[in-house]
XYZ file of C-alpha atoms in Angstrom:
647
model
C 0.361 -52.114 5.339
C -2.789 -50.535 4.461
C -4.180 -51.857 1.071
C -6.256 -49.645 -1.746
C -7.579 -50.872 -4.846
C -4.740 -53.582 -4.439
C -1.996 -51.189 -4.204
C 0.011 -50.388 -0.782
C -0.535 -46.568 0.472
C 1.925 -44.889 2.599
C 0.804 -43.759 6.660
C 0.274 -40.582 6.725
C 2.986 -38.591 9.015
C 4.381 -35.677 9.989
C 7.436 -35.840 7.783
C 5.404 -35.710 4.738
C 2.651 -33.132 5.978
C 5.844 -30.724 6.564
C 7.239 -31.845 2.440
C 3.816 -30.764 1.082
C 3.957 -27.230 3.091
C 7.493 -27.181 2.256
C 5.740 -26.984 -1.270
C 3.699 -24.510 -0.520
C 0.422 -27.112 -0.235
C -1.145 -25.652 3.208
C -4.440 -27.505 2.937
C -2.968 -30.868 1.980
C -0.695 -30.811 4.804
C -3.780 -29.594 7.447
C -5.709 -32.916 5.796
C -2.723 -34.929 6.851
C -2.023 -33.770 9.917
C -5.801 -33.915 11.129
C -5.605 -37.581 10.200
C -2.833 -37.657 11.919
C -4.446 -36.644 15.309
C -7.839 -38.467 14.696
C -5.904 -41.359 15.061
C -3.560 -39.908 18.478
C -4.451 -37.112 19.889
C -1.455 -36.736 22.096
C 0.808 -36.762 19.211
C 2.916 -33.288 19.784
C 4.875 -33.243 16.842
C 1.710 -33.274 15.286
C 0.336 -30.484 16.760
C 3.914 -28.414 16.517
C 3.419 -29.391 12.727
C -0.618 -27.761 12.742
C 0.894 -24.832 14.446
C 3.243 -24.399 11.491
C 0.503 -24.494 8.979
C -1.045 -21.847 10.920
C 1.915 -19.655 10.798
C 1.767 -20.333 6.857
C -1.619 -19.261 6.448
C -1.081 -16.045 8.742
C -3.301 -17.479 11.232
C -0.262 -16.419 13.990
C -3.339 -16.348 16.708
C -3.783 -20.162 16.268
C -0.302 -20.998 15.679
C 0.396 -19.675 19.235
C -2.376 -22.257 20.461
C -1.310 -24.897 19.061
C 2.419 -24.550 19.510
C 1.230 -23.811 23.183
C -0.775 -27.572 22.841
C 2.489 -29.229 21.612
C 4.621 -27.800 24.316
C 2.050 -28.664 27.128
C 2.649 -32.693 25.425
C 6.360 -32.506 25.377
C 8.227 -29.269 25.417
C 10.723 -29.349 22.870
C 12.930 -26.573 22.035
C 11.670 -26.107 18.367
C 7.919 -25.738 19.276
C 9.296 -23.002 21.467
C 10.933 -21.681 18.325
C 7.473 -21.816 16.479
C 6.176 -20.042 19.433
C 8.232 -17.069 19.771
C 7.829 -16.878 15.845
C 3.973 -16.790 16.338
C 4.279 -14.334 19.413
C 6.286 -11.601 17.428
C 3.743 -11.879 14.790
C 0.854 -10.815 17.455
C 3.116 -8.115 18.038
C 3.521 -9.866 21.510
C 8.010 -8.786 21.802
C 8.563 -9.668 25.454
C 6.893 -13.501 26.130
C 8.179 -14.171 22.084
C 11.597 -13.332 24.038
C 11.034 -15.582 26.944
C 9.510 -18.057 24.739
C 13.084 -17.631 22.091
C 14.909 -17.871 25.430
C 13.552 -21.292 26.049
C 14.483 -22.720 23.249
C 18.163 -21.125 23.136
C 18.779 -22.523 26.226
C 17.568 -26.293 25.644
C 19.014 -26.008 22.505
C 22.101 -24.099 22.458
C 23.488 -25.716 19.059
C 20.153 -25.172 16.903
C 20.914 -22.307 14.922
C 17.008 -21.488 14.686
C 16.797 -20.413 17.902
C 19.381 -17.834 17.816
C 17.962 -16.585 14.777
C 14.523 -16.510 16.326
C 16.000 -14.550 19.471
C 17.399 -12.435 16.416
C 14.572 -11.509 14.908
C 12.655 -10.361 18.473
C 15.952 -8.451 19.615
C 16.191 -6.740 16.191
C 11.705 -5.505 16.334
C 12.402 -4.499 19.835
C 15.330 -2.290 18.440
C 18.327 -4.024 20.387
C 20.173 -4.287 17.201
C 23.844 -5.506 18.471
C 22.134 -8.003 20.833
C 20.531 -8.956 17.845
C 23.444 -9.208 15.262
C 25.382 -10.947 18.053
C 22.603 -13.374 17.762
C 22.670 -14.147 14.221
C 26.578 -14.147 13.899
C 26.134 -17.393 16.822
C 23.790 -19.129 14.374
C 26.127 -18.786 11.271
C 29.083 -20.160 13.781
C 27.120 -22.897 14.332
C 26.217 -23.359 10.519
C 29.662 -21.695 8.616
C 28.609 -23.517 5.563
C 25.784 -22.717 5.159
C 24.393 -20.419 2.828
C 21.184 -19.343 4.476
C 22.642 -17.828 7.426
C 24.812 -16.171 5.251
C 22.148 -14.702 3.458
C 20.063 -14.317 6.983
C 23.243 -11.846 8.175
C 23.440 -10.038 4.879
C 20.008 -9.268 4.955
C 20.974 -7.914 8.225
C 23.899 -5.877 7.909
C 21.971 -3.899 4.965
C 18.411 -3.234 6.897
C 20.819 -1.256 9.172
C 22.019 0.468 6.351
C 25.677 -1.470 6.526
C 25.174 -2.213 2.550
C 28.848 -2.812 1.980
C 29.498 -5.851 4.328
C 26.277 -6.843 3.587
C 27.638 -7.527 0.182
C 30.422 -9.118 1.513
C 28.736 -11.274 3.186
C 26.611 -11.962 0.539
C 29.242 -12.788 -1.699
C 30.488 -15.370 0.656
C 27.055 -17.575 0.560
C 27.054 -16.862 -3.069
C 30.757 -19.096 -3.338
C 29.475 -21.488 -0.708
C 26.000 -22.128 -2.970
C 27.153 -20.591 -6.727
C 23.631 -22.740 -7.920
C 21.298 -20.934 -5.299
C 19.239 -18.857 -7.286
C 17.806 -16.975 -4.207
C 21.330 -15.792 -3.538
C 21.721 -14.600 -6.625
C 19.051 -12.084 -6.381
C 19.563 -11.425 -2.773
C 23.319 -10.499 -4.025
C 22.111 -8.434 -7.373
C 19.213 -6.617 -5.303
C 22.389 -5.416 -2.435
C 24.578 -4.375 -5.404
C 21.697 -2.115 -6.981
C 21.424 -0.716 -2.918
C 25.016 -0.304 -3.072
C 24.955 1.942 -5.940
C 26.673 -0.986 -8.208
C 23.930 -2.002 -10.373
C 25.885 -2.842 -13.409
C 27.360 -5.361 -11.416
C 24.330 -6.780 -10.744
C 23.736 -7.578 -14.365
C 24.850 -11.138 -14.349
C 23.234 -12.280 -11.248
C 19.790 -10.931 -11.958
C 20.361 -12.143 -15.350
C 20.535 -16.277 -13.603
C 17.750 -15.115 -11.761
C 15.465 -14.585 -14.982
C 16.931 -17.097 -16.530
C 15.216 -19.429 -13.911
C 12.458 -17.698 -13.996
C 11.673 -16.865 -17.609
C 8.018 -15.884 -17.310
C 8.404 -13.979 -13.432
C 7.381 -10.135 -14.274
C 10.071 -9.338 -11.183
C 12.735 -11.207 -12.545
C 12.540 -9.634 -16.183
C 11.972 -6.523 -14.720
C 15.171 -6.487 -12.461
C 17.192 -7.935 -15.013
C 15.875 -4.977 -17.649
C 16.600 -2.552 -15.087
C 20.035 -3.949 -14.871
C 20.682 -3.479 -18.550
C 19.597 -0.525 -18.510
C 22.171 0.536 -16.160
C 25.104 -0.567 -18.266
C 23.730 0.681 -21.412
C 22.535 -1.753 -23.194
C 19.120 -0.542 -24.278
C 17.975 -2.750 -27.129
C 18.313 -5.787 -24.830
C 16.330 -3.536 -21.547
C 13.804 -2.531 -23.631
C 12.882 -5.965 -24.930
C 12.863 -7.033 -21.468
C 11.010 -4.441 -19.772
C 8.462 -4.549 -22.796
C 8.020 -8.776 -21.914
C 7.902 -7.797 -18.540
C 4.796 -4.923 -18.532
C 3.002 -7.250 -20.810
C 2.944 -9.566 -18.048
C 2.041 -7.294 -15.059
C 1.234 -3.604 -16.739
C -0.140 -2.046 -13.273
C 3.739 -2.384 -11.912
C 4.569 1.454 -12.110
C 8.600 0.632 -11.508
C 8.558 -1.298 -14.458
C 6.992 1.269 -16.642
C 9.199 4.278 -15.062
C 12.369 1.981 -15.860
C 10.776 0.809 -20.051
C 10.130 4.781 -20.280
C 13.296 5.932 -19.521
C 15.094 3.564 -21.634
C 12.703 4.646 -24.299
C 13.972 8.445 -23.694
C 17.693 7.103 -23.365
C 16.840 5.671 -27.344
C 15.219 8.604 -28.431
C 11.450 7.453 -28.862
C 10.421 10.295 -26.829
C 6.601 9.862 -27.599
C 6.752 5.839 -26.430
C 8.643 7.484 -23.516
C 5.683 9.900 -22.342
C 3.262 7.011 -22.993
C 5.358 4.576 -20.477
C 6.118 7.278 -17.672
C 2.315 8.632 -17.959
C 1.269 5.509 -17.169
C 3.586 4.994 -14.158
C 2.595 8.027 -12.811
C -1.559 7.104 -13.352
C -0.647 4.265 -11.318
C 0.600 5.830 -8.560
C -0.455 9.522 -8.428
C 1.347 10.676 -6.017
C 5.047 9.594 -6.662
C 7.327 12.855 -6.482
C 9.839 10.684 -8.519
C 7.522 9.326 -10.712
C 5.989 12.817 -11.250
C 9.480 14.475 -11.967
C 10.342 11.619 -14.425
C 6.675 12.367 -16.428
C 7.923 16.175 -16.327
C 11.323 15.675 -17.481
C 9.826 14.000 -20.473
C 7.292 16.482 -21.142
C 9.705 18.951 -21.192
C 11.954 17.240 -23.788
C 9.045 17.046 -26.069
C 8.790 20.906 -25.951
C 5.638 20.497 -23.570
C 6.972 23.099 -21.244
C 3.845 24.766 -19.580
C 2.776 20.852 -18.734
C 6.426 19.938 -17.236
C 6.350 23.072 -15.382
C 2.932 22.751 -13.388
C 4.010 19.379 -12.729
C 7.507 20.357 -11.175
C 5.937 23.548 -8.862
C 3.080 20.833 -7.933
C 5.594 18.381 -6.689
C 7.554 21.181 -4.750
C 4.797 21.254 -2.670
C 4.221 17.787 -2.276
C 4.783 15.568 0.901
C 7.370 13.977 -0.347
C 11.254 13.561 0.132
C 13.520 16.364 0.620
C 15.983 15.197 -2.657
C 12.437 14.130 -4.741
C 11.681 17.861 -4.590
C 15.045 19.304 -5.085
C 15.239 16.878 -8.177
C 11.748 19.006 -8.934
C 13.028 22.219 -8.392
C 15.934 21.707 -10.036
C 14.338 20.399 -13.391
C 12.044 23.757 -13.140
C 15.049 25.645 -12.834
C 16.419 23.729 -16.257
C 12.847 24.749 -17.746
C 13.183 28.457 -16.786
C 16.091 28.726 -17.713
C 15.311 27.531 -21.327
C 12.848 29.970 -21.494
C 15.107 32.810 -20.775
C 13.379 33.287 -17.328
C 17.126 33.809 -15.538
C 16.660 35.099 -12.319
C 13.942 32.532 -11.375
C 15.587 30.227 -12.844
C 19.020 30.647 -10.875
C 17.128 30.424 -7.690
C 15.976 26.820 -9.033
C 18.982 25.572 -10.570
C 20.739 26.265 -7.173
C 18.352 22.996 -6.223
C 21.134 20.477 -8.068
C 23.209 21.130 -4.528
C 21.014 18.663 -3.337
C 21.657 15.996 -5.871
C 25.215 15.946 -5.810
C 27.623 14.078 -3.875
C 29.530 15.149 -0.756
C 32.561 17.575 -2.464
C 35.313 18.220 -0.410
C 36.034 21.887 0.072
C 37.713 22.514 2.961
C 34.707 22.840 5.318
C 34.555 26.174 3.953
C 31.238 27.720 4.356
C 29.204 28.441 1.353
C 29.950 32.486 -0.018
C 26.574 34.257 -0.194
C 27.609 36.670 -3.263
C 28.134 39.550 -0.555
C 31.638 41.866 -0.575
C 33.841 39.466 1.634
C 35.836 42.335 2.747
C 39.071 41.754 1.226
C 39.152 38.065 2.199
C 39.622 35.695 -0.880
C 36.879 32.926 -1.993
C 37.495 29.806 -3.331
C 35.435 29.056 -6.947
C 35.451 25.671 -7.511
C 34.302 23.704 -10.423
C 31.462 21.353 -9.884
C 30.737 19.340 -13.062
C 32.017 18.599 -16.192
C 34.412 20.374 -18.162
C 31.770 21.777 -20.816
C 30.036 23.486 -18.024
C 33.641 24.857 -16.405
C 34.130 26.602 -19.301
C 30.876 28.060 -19.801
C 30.552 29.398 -16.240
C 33.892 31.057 -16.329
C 32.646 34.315 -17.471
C 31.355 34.963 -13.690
C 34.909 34.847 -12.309
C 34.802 38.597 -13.971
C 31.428 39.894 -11.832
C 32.926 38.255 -9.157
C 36.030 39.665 -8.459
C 34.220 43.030 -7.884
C 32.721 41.420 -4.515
C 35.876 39.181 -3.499
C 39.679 38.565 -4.452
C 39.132 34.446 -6.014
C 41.229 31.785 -6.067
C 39.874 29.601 -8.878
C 39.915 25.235 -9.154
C 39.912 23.543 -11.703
C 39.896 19.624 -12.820
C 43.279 19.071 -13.871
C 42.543 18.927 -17.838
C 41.576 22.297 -17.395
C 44.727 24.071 -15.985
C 46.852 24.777 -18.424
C 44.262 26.574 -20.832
C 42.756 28.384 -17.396
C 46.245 29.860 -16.688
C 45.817 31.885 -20.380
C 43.091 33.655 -18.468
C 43.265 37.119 -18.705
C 42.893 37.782 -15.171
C 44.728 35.174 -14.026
C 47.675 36.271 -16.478
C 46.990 39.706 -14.843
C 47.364 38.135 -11.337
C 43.688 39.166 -10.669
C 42.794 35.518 -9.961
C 45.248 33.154 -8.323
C 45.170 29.299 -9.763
C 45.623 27.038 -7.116
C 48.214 25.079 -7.846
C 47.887 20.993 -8.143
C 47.867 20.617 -4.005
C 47.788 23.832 -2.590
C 44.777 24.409 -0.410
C 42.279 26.703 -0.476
C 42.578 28.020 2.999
C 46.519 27.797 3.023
C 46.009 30.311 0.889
C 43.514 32.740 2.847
C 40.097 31.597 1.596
C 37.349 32.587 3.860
C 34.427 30.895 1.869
C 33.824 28.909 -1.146
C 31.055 28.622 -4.680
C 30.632 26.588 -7.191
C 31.259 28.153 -10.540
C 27.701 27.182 -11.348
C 25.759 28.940 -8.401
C 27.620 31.856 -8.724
C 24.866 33.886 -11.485
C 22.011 32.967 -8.654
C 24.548 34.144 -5.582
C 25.672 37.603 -7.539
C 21.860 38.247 -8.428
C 22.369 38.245 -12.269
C 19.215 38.302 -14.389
C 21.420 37.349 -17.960
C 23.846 35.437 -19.410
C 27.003 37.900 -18.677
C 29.154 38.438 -21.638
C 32.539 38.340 -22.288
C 34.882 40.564 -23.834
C 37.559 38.455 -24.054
C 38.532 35.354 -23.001
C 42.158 34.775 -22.988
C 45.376 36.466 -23.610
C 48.543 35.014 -25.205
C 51.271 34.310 -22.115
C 54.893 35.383 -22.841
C 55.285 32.172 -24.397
C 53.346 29.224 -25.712
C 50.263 31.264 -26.456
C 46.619 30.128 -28.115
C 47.831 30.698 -31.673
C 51.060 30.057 -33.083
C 51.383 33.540 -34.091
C 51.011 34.679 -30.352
C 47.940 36.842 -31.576
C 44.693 36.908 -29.158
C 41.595 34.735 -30.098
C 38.669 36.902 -29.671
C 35.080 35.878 -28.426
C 33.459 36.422 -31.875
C 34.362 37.493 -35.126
C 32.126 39.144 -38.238
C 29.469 37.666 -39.370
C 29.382 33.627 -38.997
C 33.501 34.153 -37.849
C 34.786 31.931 -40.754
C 38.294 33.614 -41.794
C 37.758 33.082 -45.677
C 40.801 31.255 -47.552
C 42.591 31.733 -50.553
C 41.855 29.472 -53.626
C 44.902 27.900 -52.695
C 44.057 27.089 -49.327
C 41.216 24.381 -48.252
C 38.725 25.298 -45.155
C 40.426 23.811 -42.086
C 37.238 22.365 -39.815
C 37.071 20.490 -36.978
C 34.914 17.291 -35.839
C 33.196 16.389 -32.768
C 30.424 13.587 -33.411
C 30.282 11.939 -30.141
C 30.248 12.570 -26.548
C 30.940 10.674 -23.100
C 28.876 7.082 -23.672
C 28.523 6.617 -20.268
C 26.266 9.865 -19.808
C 23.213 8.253 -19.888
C 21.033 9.879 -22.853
C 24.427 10.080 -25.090
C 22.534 8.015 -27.705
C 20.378 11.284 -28.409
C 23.430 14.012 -28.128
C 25.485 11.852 -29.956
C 25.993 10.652 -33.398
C 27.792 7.488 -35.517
C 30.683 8.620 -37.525
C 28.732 6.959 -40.903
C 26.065 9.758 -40.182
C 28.672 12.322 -41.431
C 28.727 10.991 -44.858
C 27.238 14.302 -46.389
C 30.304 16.213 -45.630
C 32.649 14.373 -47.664
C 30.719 15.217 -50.788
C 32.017 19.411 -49.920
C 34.989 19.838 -52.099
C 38.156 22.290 -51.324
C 37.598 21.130 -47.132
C 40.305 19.448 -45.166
C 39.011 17.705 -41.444
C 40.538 17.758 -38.602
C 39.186 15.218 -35.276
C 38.368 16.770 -32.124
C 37.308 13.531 -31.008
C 39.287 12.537 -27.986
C 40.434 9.068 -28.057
C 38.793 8.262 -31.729
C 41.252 8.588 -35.430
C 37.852 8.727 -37.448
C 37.123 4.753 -37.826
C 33.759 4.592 -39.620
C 33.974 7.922 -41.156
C 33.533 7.927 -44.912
C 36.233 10.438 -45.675
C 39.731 10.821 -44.081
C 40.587 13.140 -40.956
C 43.511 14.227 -38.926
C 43.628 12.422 -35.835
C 43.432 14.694 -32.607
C 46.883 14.528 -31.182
C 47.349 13.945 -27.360
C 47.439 16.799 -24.910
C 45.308 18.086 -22.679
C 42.756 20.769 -23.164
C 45.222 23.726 -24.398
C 46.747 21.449 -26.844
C 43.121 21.346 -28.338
C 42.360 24.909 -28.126
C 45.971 25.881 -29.978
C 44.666 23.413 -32.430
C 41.053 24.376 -32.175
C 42.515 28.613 -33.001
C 43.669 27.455 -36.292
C 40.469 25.943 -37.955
C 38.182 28.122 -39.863
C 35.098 26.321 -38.315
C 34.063 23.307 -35.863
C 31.095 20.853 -36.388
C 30.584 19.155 -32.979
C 27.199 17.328 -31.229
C 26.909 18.969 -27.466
C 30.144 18.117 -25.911
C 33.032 20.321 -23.792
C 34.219 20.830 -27.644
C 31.127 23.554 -28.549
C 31.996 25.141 -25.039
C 36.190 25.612 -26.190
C 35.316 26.773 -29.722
C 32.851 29.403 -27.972
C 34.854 30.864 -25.576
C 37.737 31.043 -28.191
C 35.079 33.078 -30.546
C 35.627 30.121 -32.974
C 32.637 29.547 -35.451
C 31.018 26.831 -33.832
C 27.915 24.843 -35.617
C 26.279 22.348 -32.966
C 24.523 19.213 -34.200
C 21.454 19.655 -31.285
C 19.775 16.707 -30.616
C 15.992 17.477 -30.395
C 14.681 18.573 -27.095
C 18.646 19.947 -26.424
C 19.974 21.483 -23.754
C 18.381 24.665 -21.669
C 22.125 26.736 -23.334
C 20.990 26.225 -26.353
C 17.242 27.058 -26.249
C 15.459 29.755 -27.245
C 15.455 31.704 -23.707
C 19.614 31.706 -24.789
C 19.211 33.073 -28.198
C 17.800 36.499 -29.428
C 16.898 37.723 -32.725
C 19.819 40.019 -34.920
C 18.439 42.808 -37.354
C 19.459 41.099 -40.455
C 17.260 38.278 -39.108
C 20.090 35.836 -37.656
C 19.697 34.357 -34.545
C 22.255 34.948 -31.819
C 23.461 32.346 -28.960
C 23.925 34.508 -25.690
C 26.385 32.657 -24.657
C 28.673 32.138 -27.557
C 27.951 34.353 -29.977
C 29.743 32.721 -32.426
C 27.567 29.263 -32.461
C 25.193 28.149 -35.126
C 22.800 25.404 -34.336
C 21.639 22.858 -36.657
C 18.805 21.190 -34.430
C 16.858 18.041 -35.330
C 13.621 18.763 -36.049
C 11.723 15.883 -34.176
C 12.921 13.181 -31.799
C 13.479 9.698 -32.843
C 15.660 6.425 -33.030
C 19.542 5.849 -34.662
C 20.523 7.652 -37.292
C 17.229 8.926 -39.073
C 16.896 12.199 -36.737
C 19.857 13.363 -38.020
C 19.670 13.237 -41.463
C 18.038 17.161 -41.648
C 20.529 18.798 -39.590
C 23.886 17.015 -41.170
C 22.565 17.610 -44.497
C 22.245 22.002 -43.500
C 25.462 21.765 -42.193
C 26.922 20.029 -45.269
C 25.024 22.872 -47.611
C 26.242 25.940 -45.225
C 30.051 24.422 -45.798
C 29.348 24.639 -49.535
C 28.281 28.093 -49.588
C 31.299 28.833 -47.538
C 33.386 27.547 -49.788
C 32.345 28.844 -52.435
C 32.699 32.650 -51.002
């Protein structure tokens, strides 16, 4: 044994020259090897070993000569492997083929060659050849979790993202300590559209990796996605500090920043993103959407029309189109605005009407139409007005979620048989329907240039009306609406303070309970919850739980306050169409309804809602974090119900 200094050294040899690439150590393994063939020059695994250093260093034009030297000393089937590897990478598909060929058929049971043959059938486009291919190499190797991974990888480049998962989550239970299937499995959920379930694996992934940019990044993004924006933030933050010129990163830290309310952090972060990469239609539309929050419409709106014209996807510019349309249409610009908002189609999933075609707006000659709703139950209610305008063009049948039904059948023109509710399973076209519309596309498709106003809203059936007394709730009623009590009575008002937490800005629309605290301090008031699902824990004063029911329950209950406090939820939309007095805790940069393209000026200097006459909004007055923001607007409401009661 060869003596240094005293001390044995180990021969150099092939074994270890491959450990140090393994490691990544290209040059140390080259010194080896060329040691190595000083000393025999007709060593092939040698050679077959220099090749694969070539192949590391993306030197594929040497790696081809020097597998080709190895094979010409001893053709083995894995230097034909390296070969047909080295071939594809010259862009050389047909001899990398004969070459895979080769070595499938000297070595039938080595599960590289099959995925090398793989990999060749897949560029050259024969993708079943090719999957056949790699489902023979995982045969050969069930257990392990490579070829696992290898498939899943697969499946989902061919846009099969569910049984890529699958698979996935197989070579996840054969390797549970593999941190590369971890991520592999997280990154397939986040294609699937499941990336809150791909919290906990891209959490073990930067867990292992504490200071990887990626890693924090992914797991941030993950965080994001199930809401928990404290935690994202930090993350994202520790991530741009260590790579700041990764434009993902900075879209993802920004909108978690708008999600928490720091809107001005928020333009800072997607700014940057967008400097970074100029001409991102996404990006750009993210940058707008935030400049339009902050009130920086004329910005947000050159932005949007720019990236309309854009090369870019076909839902990128819808997504731009349709934010102009929001923009517009907070400016009071309707018609344009219409024509834009019709842009969401785009957006939304695949809804199943029927296959009937889309109504244009035009007289359907007798023929009924199906008017669907499309969103939430907020926007149902607002859009109902245009079942009115429409029924001059078309007899309707009318759908509606479920919730909805009950307090849709005290329609007056559906209690006048005017409009026919389809009943829970009837079908549209079982019941004559010719074409169908949204409820929300139907101002663009009828050509209306304003909100259109109702008259009234619903009518009291033969039994079980709105009111207990049977009598009709109007749309509006004198003044601010608020039916005065005797000194013997207290004023009845109802509470909203939060919305749906899984919308993903509800931080900003809605509010803790403990931010209410002003109102207990109004004597001679009695509150009644119109939270859904909530008594009133955290609230500093008592309140009548909301009973259960659906959504005419609420609006029998809802016809016998005096007034209703509520953040933007489907409650603001029910007290408005019932003419209730309705005061709306906006969050800053609210919604286009409630802007100032919705509102006009009265001659004793009150300002007006166009949609619901009766509604009052208490806005904050700049964006910002928790509680703080709104402080302002709690505190006006709390004064307004002290000058009410006093009257």
């Amino acid at each position: 044994m060869p003596q240094k200094n005293g001390m044995a050294t180990q021969e150099p040899s092939v074994e270890q020259a491959l450990a140090v690439l393994s490691v990544g150590d290209a040059e140390r393994a080259a010194t080896l090897l060329r040691a190595l063939l000083r000393e025999d020059a007709s060593d092939a695994e040698a050679w077959h070993a220099m090749a694969c250093v070539a192949r590391a260093g993306g030197d594929a034009q040497s790696a081809i000569a020097l597998a080709g030297r190895a094979i010409g000393l001893r053709p083995e089937g894995h230097f034909h492997i390296t070969l047909a590897h080295a071939l594809l990478e010259q862009g050389h598909a047909e001899p990398a083929r004969a070459a895979a060929n080769v070595a499938v058929m000297t070595t039938p049971r080595d599960p590289r060659a099959h995925e090398a043959m793989a990999a060749i059938l897949e560029a050259e486009n024969r993708v079943q050849e090719a999957e056949v291919a790699l489902r023979t190499a995982l045969r050969l190797r069930p257990l392990d979790c490579e070829k696992h991974l290898s498939l899943a990888a697969f499946l989902a480049r061919h846009g099969r993202v569910a049984e890529a998962v699958q698979t996935s989550e197989k070579a996840l239970r054969l390797a549970p300590e593999n941190v590369f299937a971890h991520n592999q499995h997280a990154v397939l959920l986040e294609r699937a559209g499941r990336m809150r379930e791909a919290e906990p694996f891209f959490a073990v992934v930067a867990t292992a990796f504490p200071q990887d940019a990626v890693a924090l990044a992914n797991y941030g993004a993950a965080l994001f996605a199930k809401g928990d924006f404290e935690e994202a933030r930090s993350l994202l933050q520790d991530s741009v500090r260590r790579a700041p010129d990764a434009p993902e990163t900075r879209t993802n830290l920004g909108l978690v920043q708008m999600a928490l309310g720091a809107l001005d952090e928020a333009e800072q972060e997607l700014g940057a993103a967008l400097a970074l990469r100029k001409h991102d239609a996404r990006l750009a539309v993210n940058y707008g959407t935030v400049l339009s929050d902050l009130g920086r419409r004329q910005e947000a709106k050159a932005l949007f029309r720019q990236v309309e014209n854009w090369e870019a996807s076909e839902q990128d510019r819808a997504r731009a189109r349709f934010n102009l349309g929001t923009v517009l249409l907070a400016e009071g610009r309707f018609h344009e605005g219409w024509q834009a908002f019709e842009a969401r189609q785009s957006l939304l999933p695949a809804r199943h009407t029927e296959e009937l075609p889309q109504w244009d707006g035009a007289d359907a000659g007798g023929a009924p139409v199906l008017l669907y709703a499309e969103q939430g139950l907020g926007d149902t209610l607002q859009f109902l007005r245009y079942v009115e305008p429409a029924l001059e063009r078309a007899p309707i049948l009318l759908s509606v979620p479920e919730g909805l039904r009950s307090l849709v059948a005290q329609m007056e023109s559906v209690q006048a048989g005017r409009v026919t509710l389809l009943a829970k399973g009837q079908t549209a076209r079982s019941a004559g329907a010719v074409a169908c519309c949204s409820l929300l596309s139907l101002p663009a498709r009828l050509g209306l240039d304003a909100p259109y106003r109702w008259t009234q809203v619903f009518q009291e059936a033969e039994a079980g009306g709105l009111s207990e007394g049977q009598a009709r709730v109007p749309l509006r009623g004198p003044g601010d609406g608020v039916a005065l009590q005797s000194a013997a009575k207290p004023l009845r008002v109802g509470l909203c303070w939060a919305g749906n937490p899984s919308y993903r800005f509800d931080r900003r629309r809605s509010m803790a309970p403990a931010c209410l605290a002003p109102l207990a301090e109004v004597p001679g008031v009695v509150f009644q919850s119109l939270q859904r699902d909530h008594a009133g824990e955290g609230l500093p004063f008592s309140v009548t739980p909301l009973p259960d029911g659906d959504m005419l329950s609420t609006a029998r209950l809802v016809a016998g306050l005096d007034v209703v406090i509520t953040v933007d939820t489907v409650i603001a939309h029910l007290a408005g169409v019932l003419g209730k007095p309705v005061w709306l805790l906006n969050r800053f940069g609210g919604d286009w309804r409630w802007a100032e393209g919705s509102t006009r000026a009265l001659p004793d200097g009150r300002a007006e809602n166009l949609w619901y006459p009766s509604l009052r909004l208490f806005s904050q007055a700049a964006p910002g974090e928790g509680n703080a923001p709104w402080e302002k607007p709690v505190k006006a409401v709390a004064e307004a119900l002290h000058k009410l009661v006093k009257m």
